[in-house]
PDB file of C-alpha atoms in Angstrom:
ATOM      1  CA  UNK A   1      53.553 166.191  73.188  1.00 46.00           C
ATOM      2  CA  UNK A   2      57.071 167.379  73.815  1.00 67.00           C
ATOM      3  CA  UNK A   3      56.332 171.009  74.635  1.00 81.00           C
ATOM      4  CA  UNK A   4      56.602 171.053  78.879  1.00 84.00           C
ATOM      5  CA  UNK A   5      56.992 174.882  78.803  1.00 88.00           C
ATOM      6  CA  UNK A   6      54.567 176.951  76.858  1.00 87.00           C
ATOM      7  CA  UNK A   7      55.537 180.340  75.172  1.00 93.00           C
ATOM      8  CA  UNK A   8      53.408 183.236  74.863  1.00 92.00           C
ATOM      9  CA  UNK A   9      53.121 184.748  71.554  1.00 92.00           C
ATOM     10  CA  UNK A  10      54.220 188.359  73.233  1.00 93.00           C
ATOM     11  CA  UNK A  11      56.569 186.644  74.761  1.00 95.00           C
ATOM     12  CA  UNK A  12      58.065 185.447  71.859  1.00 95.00           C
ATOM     13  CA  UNK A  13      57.757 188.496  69.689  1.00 93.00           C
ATOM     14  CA  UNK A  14      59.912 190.144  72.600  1.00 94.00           C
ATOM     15  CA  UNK A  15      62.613 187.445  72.583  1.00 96.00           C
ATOM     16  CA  UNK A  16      63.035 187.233  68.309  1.00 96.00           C
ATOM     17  CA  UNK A  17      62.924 191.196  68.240  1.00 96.00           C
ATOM     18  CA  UNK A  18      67.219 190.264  69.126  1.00 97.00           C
ATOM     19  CA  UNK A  19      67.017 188.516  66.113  1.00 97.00           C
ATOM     20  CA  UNK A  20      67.447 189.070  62.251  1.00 97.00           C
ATOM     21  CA  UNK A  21      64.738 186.382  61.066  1.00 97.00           C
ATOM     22  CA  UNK A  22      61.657 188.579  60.469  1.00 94.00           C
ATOM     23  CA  UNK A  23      58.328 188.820  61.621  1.00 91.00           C
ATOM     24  CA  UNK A  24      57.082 186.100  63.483  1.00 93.00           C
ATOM     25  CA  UNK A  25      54.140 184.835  61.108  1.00 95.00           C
ATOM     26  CA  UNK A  26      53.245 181.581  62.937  1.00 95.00           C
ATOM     27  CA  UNK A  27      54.369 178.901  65.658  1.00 95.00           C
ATOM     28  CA  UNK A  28      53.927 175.705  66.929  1.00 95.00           C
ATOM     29  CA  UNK A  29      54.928 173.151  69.492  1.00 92.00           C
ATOM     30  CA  UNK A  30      55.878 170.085  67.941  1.00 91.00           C
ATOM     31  CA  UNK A  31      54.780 166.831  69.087  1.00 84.00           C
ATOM     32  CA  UNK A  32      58.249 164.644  69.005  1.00 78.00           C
ATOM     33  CA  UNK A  33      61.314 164.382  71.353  1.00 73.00           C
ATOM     34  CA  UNK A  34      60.860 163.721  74.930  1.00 77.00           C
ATOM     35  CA  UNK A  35      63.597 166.183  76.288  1.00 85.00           C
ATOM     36  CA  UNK A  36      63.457 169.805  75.301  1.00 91.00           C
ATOM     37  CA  UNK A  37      59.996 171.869  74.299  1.00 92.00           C
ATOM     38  CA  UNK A  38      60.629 172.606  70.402  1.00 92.00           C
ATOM     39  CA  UNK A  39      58.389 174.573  68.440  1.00 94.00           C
ATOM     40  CA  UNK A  40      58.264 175.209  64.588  1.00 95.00           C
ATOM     41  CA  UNK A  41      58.374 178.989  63.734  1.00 96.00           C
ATOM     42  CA  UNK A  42      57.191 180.221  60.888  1.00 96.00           C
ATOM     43  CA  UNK A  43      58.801 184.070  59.990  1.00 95.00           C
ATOM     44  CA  UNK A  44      58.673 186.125  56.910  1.00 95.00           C
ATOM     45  CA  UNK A  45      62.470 185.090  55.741  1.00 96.00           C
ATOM     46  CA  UNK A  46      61.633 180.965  56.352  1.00 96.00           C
ATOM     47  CA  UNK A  47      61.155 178.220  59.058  1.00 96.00           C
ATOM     48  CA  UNK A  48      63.462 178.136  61.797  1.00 97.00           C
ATOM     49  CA  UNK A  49      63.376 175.754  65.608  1.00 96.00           C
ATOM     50  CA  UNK A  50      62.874 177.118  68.473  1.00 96.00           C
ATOM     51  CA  UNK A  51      64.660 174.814  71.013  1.00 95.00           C
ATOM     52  CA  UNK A  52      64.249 175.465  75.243  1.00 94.00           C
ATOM     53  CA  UNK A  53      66.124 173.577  77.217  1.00 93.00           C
ATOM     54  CA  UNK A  54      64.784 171.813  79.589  1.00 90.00           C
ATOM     55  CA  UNK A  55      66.046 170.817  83.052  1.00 82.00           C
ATOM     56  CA  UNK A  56      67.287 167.294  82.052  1.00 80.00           C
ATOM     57  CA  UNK A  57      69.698 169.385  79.905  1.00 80.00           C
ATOM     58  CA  UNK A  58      72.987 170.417  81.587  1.00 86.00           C
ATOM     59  CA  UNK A  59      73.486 174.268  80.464  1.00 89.00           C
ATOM     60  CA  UNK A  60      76.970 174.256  80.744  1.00 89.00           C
ATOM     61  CA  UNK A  61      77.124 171.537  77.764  1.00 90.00           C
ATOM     62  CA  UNK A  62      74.882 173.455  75.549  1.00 93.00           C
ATOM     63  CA  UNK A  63      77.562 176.016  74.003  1.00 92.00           C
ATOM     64  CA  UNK A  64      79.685 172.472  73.291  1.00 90.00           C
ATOM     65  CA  UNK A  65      76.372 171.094  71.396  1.00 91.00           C
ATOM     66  CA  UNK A  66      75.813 174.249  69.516  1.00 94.00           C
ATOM     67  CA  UNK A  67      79.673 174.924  68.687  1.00 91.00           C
ATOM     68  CA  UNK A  68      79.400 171.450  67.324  1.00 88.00           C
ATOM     69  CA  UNK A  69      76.601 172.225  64.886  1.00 90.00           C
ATOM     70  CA  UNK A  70      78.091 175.186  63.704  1.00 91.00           C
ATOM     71  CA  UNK A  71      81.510 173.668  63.318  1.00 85.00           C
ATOM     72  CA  UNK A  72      79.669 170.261  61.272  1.00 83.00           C
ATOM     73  CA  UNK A  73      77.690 172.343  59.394  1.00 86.00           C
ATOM     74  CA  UNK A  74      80.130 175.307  58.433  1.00 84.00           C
ATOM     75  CA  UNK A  75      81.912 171.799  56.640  1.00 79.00           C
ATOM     76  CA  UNK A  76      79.227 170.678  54.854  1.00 80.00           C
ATOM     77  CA  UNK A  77      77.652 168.447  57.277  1.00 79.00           C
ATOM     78  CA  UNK A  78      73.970 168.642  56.143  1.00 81.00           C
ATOM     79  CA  UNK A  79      72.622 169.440  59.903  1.00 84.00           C
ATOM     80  CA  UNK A  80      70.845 172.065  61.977  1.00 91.00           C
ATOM     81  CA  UNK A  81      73.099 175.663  61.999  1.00 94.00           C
ATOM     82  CA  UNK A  82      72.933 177.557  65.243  1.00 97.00           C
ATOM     83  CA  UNK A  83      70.964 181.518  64.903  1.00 97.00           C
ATOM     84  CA  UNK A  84      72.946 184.061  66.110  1.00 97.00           C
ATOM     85  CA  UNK A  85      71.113 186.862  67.376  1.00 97.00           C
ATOM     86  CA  UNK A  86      72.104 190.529  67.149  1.00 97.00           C
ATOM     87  CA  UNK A  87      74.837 190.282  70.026  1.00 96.00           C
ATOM     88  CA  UNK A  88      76.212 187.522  68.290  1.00 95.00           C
ATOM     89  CA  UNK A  89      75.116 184.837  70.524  1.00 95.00           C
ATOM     90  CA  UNK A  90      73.755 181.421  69.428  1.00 95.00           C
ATOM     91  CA  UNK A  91      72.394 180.472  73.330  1.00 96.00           C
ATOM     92  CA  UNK A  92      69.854 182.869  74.436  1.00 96.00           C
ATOM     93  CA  UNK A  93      67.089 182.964  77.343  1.00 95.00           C
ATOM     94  CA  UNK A  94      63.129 182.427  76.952  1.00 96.00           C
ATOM     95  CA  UNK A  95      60.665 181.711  79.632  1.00 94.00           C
ATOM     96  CA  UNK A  96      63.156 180.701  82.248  1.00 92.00           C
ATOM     97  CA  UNK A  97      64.927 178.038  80.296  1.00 94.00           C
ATOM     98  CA  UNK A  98      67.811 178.498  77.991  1.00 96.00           C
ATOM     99  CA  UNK A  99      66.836 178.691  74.420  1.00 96.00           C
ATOM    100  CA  UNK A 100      68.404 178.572  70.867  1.00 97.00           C
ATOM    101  CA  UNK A 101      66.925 178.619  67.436  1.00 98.00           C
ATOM    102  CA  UNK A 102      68.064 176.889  64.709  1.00 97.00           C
ATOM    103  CA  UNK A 103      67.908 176.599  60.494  1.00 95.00           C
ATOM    104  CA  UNK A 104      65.106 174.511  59.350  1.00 94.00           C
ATOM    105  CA  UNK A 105      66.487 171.370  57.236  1.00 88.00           C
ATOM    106  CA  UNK A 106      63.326 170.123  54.518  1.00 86.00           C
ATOM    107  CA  UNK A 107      62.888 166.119  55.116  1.00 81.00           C
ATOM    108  CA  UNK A 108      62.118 163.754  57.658  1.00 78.00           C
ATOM    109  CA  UNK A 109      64.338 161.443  59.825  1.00 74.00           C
ATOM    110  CA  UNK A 110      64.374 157.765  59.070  1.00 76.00           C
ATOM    111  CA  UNK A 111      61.948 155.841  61.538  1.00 79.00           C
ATOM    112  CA  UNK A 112      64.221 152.931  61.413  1.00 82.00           C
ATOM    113  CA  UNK A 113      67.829 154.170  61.224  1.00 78.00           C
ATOM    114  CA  UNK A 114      70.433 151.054  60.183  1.00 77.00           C
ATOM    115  CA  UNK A 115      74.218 150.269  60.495  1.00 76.00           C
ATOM    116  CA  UNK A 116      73.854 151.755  56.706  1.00 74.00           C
ATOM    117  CA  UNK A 117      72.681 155.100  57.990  1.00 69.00           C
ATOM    118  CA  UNK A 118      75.170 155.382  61.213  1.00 70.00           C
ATOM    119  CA  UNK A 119      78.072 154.455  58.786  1.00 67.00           C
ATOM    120  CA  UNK A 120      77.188 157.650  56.421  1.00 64.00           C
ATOM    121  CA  UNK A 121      77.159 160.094  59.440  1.00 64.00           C
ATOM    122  CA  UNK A 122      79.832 158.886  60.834  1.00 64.00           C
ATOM    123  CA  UNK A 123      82.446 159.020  57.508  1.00 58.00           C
ATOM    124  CA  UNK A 124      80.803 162.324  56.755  1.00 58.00           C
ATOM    125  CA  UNK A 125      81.523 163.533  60.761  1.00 58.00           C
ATOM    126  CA  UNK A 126      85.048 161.721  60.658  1.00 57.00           C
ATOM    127  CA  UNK A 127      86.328 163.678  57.294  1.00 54.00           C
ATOM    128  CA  UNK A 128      84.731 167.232  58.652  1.00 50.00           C
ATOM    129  CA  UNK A 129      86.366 166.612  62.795  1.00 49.00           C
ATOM    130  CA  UNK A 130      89.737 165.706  63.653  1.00 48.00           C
ATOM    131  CA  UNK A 131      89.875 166.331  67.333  1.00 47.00           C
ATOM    132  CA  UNK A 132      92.416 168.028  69.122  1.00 42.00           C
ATOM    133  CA  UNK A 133      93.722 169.828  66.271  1.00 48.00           C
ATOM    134  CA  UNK A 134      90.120 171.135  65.299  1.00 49.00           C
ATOM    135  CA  UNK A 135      89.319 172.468  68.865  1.00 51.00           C
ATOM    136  CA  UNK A 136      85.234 173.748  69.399  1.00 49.00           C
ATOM    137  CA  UNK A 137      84.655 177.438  70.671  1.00 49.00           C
ATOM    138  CA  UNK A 138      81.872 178.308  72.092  1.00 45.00           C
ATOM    139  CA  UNK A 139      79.615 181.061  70.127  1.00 45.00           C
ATOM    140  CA  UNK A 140      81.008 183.815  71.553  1.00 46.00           C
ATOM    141  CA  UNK A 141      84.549 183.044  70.406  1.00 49.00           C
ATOM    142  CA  UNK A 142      85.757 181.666  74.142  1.00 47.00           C
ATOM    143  CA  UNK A 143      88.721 179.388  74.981  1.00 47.00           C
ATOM    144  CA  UNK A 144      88.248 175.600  73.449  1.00 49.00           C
ATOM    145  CA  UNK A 145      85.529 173.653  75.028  1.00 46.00           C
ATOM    146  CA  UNK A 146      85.855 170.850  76.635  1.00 49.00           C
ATOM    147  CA  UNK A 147      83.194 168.017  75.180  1.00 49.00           C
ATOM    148  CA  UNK A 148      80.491 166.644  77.886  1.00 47.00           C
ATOM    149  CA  UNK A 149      80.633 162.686  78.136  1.00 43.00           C
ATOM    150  CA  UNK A 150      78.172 161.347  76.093  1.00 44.00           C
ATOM    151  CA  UNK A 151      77.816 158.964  72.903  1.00 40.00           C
ATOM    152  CA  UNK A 152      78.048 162.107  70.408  1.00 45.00           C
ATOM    153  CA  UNK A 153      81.467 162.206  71.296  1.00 43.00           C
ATOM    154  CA  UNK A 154      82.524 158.582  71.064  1.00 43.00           C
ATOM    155  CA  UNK A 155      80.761 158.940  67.500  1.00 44.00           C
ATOM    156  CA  UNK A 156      83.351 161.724  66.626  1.00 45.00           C
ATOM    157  CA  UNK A 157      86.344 160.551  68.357  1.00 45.00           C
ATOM    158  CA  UNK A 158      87.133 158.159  65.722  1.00 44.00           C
ATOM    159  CA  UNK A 159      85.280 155.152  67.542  1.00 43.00           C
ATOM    160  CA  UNK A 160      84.122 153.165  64.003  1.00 41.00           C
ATOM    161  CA  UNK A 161      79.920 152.648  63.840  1.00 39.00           C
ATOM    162  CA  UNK A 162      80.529 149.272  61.673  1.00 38.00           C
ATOM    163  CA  UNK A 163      83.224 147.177  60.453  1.00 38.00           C
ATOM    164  CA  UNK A 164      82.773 148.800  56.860  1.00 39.00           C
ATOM    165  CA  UNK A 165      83.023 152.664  58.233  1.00 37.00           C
TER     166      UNK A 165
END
């Protein structure tokens, strides 16, 4: 299971009273990913994720990550939007680790993605990004932010996923 820190449901009711998503109705860890504890939260105005960071997870890359989902999805990018809570912040704190929640998107991810599947994302990312003149801010409106090194941003910079992309 990919919950490594638990939550207590006082706990919790304390940390989502900063935000505007309703009453906490249920919650549950969920099983996949091998990185972060995620749980599935089930409130009276719809599902949301609950993400806490783990220690694996560099915290000075997370408002880059989030900035990116909010910038993707704010151009029709059908992925996961950042939560801001009441203090307009997207990256909060919950049981020691930093935490974010996140819109719940109905489906399931392919078990076996293809070249077919990479090549989609990738025109979709490509139309919506055109880095530098489309800098990132961080949530809370900051200078541009610099992207970590990793493979998200060698998928965004332009870097084709197939011949046909």
């Amino acid at each position: 299971m990919a919950v490594y820190t638990d939550v207590a449901a006082d706990e919790l009711a304390e940390f989502l009273a900063s935000y505007e998503i309703g009453e906490v109705l249920s919650y549950k860890g969920i099983a996949e990913g091998v990185e972060n504890s995620n749980f599935l939260l089930h409130t009276s105005t719809g599902y949301f994720i609950l993400t806490l960071y783990e220690k694996r997870v560099a915290k000075a890359d997370l408002p880059f990550f989030l900035g990116l989902m909010t910038h993707l999805a704010s151009r029709g990018i059908n992925c996961p939007e950042p939560v801001k809570n009441k203090s307009g912040e997207a990256l909060s704190s919950l049981a020691g680790r930093p935490a974010a929640i996140i819109n719940f998107l109905e489906g399931v991810w392919p078990r076996k993605p293809n070249v077919a599947h990479c090549c989609r994302y990738q025109a979709g990312v490509r139309c919506s990004m055109q880095p530098p003149r489309a800098p990132i801010r961080c949530s809370m409106g900051c200078a541009p932010l610099s992207p970590p090194r990793s493979i998200i941003w060698k998928a965004i910079s332009g870097r084709r996923a197939c011949r046909k992309a």
